[in-house]
């Protein structure tokens, strides 16, 4: 049982290594609809700045980026940071999307930086 928990943690909970990369590919396919629904619920306006905590492979960030001024994210997994940056490379390049490695417990952004925050 502990082995299964460890595998799930490394795949989806805090993705690491090759299995974490695979987890990112799976999450990008499986979680997109949930991300779209979450974005809809937040009723985000084009002038708002949005933070996603635990962005995973960055699919929701990719959905949001064309419609809002600034999107940022934080995730402790270097594997997820790499996937999300690659997926959003053009917007990262322009600075419209800012993806940092970090944790919800210690956000690497100043207080009151965002209008809306999402985490799934
Ligand atoms: C199940 S995945 C979901 C990813 C993405 N939100 C999605 O729906 O595809 C959980 C994500 O939360 C991240 N995570 C785990 N602990 C975290 C923490 N303390 N702070 C921020 N993100 C965290 C993981 O690295 C992983 O990318």
mmCIF file of C-alpha atoms and ligand atoms in Angstrom:
data_model
loop_
_atom_site.group_PDB
_atom_site.id
_atom_site.type_symbol
_atom_site.label_atom_id
_atom_site.label_comp_id
_atom_site.label_asym_id
_atom_site.label_seq_id
_atom_site.Cartn_x
_atom_site.Cartn_y
_atom_site.Cartn_z
ATOM 1 C CA UNK A 1 0.000 0.000 0.000
ATOM 2 C CA UNK A 2 2.832 2.337 0.861
ATOM 3 C CA UNK A 3 4.425 1.630 -2.526
ATOM 4 C CA UNK A 4 1.207 2.578 -4.317
ATOM 5 C CA UNK A 5 0.971 5.801 -2.295
ATOM 6 C CA UNK A 6 4.560 6.652 -3.170
ATOM 7 C CA UNK A 7 4.006 6.014 -6.867
ATOM 8 C CA UNK A 8 0.856 8.179 -6.881
ATOM 9 C CA UNK A 9 2.667 10.945 -5.018
ATOM 10 C CA UNK A 10 5.565 10.925 -7.478
ATOM 11 C CA UNK A 11 3.202 10.779 -10.446
ATOM 12 C CA UNK A 12 0.497 13.294 -9.502
ATOM 13 C CA UNK A 13 0.939 14.619 -5.956
ATOM 14 C CA UNK A 14 4.361 16.150 -6.352
ATOM 15 C CA UNK A 15 5.620 14.851 -9.682
ATOM 16 C CA UNK A 16 9.250 13.736 -9.829
ATOM 17 C CA UNK A 17 11.483 11.987 -12.353
ATOM 18 C CA UNK A 18 10.328 10.040 -15.387
ATOM 19 C CA UNK A 19 7.117 8.885 -13.737
ATOM 20 C CA UNK A 20 6.363 12.511 -12.843
ATOM 21 C CA UNK A 21 6.854 13.524 -16.466
ATOM 22 C CA UNK A 22 4.384 10.843 -17.467
ATOM 23 C CA UNK A 23 2.003 12.131 -14.782
ATOM 24 C CA UNK A 24 2.220 15.590 -16.330
ATOM 25 C CA UNK A 25 1.273 14.223 -19.752
ATOM 26 C CA UNK A 26 -1.687 12.367 -18.228
ATOM 27 C CA UNK A 27 -2.853 15.395 -16.203
ATOM 28 C CA UNK A 28 -2.638 17.632 -19.262
ATOM 29 C CA UNK A 29 -5.174 15.357 -20.962
ATOM 30 C CA UNK A 30 -7.374 14.433 -18.018
ATOM 31 C CA UNK A 31 -7.638 17.713 -16.088
ATOM 32 C CA UNK A 32 -8.282 20.174 -18.881
ATOM 33 C CA UNK A 33 -12.079 20.145 -18.559
ATOM 34 C CA UNK A 34 -11.844 20.712 -14.802
ATOM 35 C CA UNK A 35 -9.480 23.632 -15.415
ATOM 36 C CA UNK A 36 -11.877 25.166 -17.926
ATOM 37 C CA UNK A 37 -14.749 24.802 -15.438
ATOM 38 C CA UNK A 38 -12.731 26.386 -12.641
ATOM 39 C CA UNK A 39 -11.837 29.341 -14.859
ATOM 40 C CA UNK A 40 -15.501 29.770 -15.763
ATOM 41 C CA UNK A 41 -16.540 29.759 -12.086
ATOM 42 C CA UNK A 42 -14.026 32.465 -11.249
ATOM 43 C CA UNK A 43 -15.578 34.904 -13.777
ATOM 44 C CA UNK A 44 -12.182 36.396 -14.508
ATOM 45 C CA UNK A 45 -12.126 39.791 -16.202
ATOM 46 C CA UNK A 46 -9.551 40.738 -18.804
ATOM 47 C CA UNK A 47 -7.874 43.332 -16.562
ATOM 48 C CA UNK A 48 -7.453 40.938 -13.645
ATOM 49 C CA UNK A 49 -4.306 39.265 -12.474
ATOM 50 C CA UNK A 50 -4.599 35.556 -11.659
ATOM 51 C CA UNK A 51 -2.513 33.090 -9.649
ATOM 52 C CA UNK A 52 -2.717 29.302 -9.984
ATOM 53 C CA UNK A 53 -1.328 27.345 -7.046
ATOM 54 C CA UNK A 54 -0.143 23.898 -8.145
ATOM 55 C CA UNK A 55 -0.345 24.503 -11.896
ATOM 56 C CA UNK A 56 0.966 21.037 -12.854
ATOM 57 C CA UNK A 57 1.602 20.806 -16.608
ATOM 58 C CA UNK A 58 0.215 24.336 -17.099
ATOM 59 C CA UNK A 59 -2.877 23.609 -19.170
ATOM 60 C CA UNK A 60 -5.164 25.976 -17.222
ATOM 61 C CA UNK A 61 -2.467 28.656 -17.431
ATOM 62 C CA UNK A 62 -2.452 28.148 -21.199
ATOM 63 C CA UNK A 63 -6.237 28.566 -21.301
ATOM 64 C CA UNK A 64 -6.131 31.742 -19.212
ATOM 65 C CA UNK A 65 -3.143 33.526 -20.710
ATOM 66 C CA UNK A 66 -4.755 34.861 -23.915
ATOM 67 C CA UNK A 67 -7.599 36.521 -21.980
ATOM 68 C CA UNK A 68 -6.049 38.186 -18.949
ATOM 69 C CA UNK A 69 -3.353 40.743 -18.339
ATOM 70 C CA UNK A 70 -1.113 38.676 -16.119
ATOM 71 C CA UNK A 71 -1.089 35.033 -15.065
ATOM 72 C CA UNK A 72 1.291 33.626 -12.500
ATOM 73 C CA UNK A 73 1.737 30.230 -10.947
ATOM 74 C CA UNK A 74 3.610 28.405 -8.271
ATOM 75 C CA UNK A 75 4.402 24.691 -8.070
ATOM 76 C CA UNK A 76 7.080 22.870 -6.044
ATOM 77 C CA UNK A 77 7.749 20.254 -8.737
ATOM 78 C CA UNK A 78 10.663 21.111 -11.047
ATOM 79 C CA UNK A 79 9.247 18.592 -13.540
ATOM 80 C CA UNK A 80 5.920 20.478 -13.634
ATOM 81 C CA UNK A 81 7.631 23.863 -13.815
ATOM 82 C CA UNK A 82 9.573 22.636 -16.877
ATOM 83 C CA UNK A 83 6.450 21.224 -18.581
ATOM 84 C CA UNK A 84 4.327 24.288 -17.852
ATOM 85 C CA UNK A 85 7.046 26.676 -19.018
ATOM 86 C CA UNK A 86 7.469 24.710 -22.249
ATOM 87 C CA UNK A 87 3.692 24.650 -22.815
ATOM 88 C CA UNK A 88 3.474 28.430 -22.286
ATOM 89 C CA UNK A 89 6.873 29.357 -23.727
ATOM 90 C CA UNK A 90 5.700 32.308 -25.843
ATOM 91 C CA UNK A 91 3.838 33.980 -22.966
ATOM 92 C CA UNK A 92 6.653 33.249 -20.507
ATOM 93 C CA UNK A 93 9.005 34.915 -22.963
ATOM 94 C CA UNK A 94 6.899 38.085 -23.095
ATOM 95 C CA UNK A 95 6.447 38.116 -19.297
ATOM 96 C CA UNK A 96 2.651 37.771 -19.505
ATOM 97 C CA UNK A 97 2.985 34.407 -17.754
ATOM 98 C CA UNK A 98 5.220 33.974 -14.725
ATOM 99 C CA UNK A 99 5.759 30.428 -13.447
ATOM 100 C CA UNK A 100 7.798 29.935 -10.303
ATOM 101 C CA UNK A 101 8.953 26.954 -8.335
ATOM 102 C CA UNK A 102 7.586 27.238 -4.820
ATOM 103 C CA UNK A 103 4.905 26.192 -2.437
ATOM 104 C CA UNK A 104 1.480 27.325 -1.266
ATOM 105 C CA UNK A 105 2.915 27.556 2.231
ATOM 106 C CA UNK A 106 5.399 30.217 1.219
ATOM 107 C CA UNK A 107 4.269 32.008 -1.906
ATOM 108 C CA UNK A 108 7.060 33.792 -3.800
ATOM 109 C CA UNK A 109 4.838 36.823 -4.519
ATOM 110 C CA UNK A 110 4.025 39.952 -2.549
ATOM 111 C CA UNK A 111 0.753 40.209 -0.640
ATOM 112 C CA UNK A 112 -2.246 41.498 -2.609
ATOM 113 C CA UNK A 113 -0.603 40.778 -5.976
ATOM 114 C CA UNK A 114 -3.608 38.969 -7.467
ATOM 115 C CA UNK A 115 -7.305 39.513 -8.057
ATOM 116 C CA UNK A 116 -8.152 35.812 -8.295
ATOM 117 C CA UNK A 117 -6.459 32.599 -7.147
ATOM 118 C CA UNK A 118 -7.182 29.057 -8.250
ATOM 119 C CA UNK A 119 -5.969 25.698 -6.977
ATOM 120 C CA UNK A 120 -7.204 22.221 -7.902
HETATM 121 C C1 LIG B 1 -2.856 16.610 -8.973
HETATM 122 S S1 LIG B 1 -1.696 17.823 -9.579
HETATM 123 C C2 LIG B 1 -2.829 18.961 -10.371
HETATM 124 C C3 LIG B 1 -2.133 19.868 -11.346
HETATM 125 C C4 LIG B 1 -3.026 20.858 -12.073
HETATM 126 N N1 LIG B 1 -3.663 21.794 -11.157
HETATM 127 C C5 LIG B 1 -4.031 20.134 -12.902
HETATM 128 O O1 LIG B 1 -5.228 20.160 -12.557
HETATM 129 O O2 LIG B 1 -3.651 19.507 -13.903
HETATM 130 C C6 LIG B 1 -1.213 18.688 -8.089
HETATM 131 C C7 LIG B 1 -0.152 19.730 -8.325
HETATM 132 O O3 LIG B 1 0.026 20.449 -7.105
HETATM 133 C C8 LIG B 1 1.401 20.625 -6.892
HETATM 134 N N2 LIG B 1 1.637 20.799 -5.433
HETATM 135 C C9 LIG B 1 1.836 19.830 -4.499
HETATM 136 N N3 LIG B 1 2.072 20.390 -3.295
HETATM 137 C C10 LIG B 1 2.007 21.738 -3.461
HETATM 138 C C11 LIG B 1 2.165 22.860 -2.613
HETATM 139 N N4 LIG B 1 2.448 22.712 -1.311
HETATM 140 N N5 LIG B 1 2.053 24.101 -3.132
HETATM 141 C C12 LIG B 1 1.759 24.273 -4.444
HETATM 142 N N6 LIG B 1 1.593 23.256 -5.327
HETATM 143 C C13 LIG B 1 1.701 21.998 -4.846
HETATM 144 C C14 LIG B 1 2.055 19.394 -7.473
HETATM 145 O O4 LIG B 1 3.430 19.573 -7.748
HETATM 146 C C15 LIG B 1 1.195 19.151 -8.697
HETATM 147 O O5 LIG B 1 1.715 19.815 -9.834
#
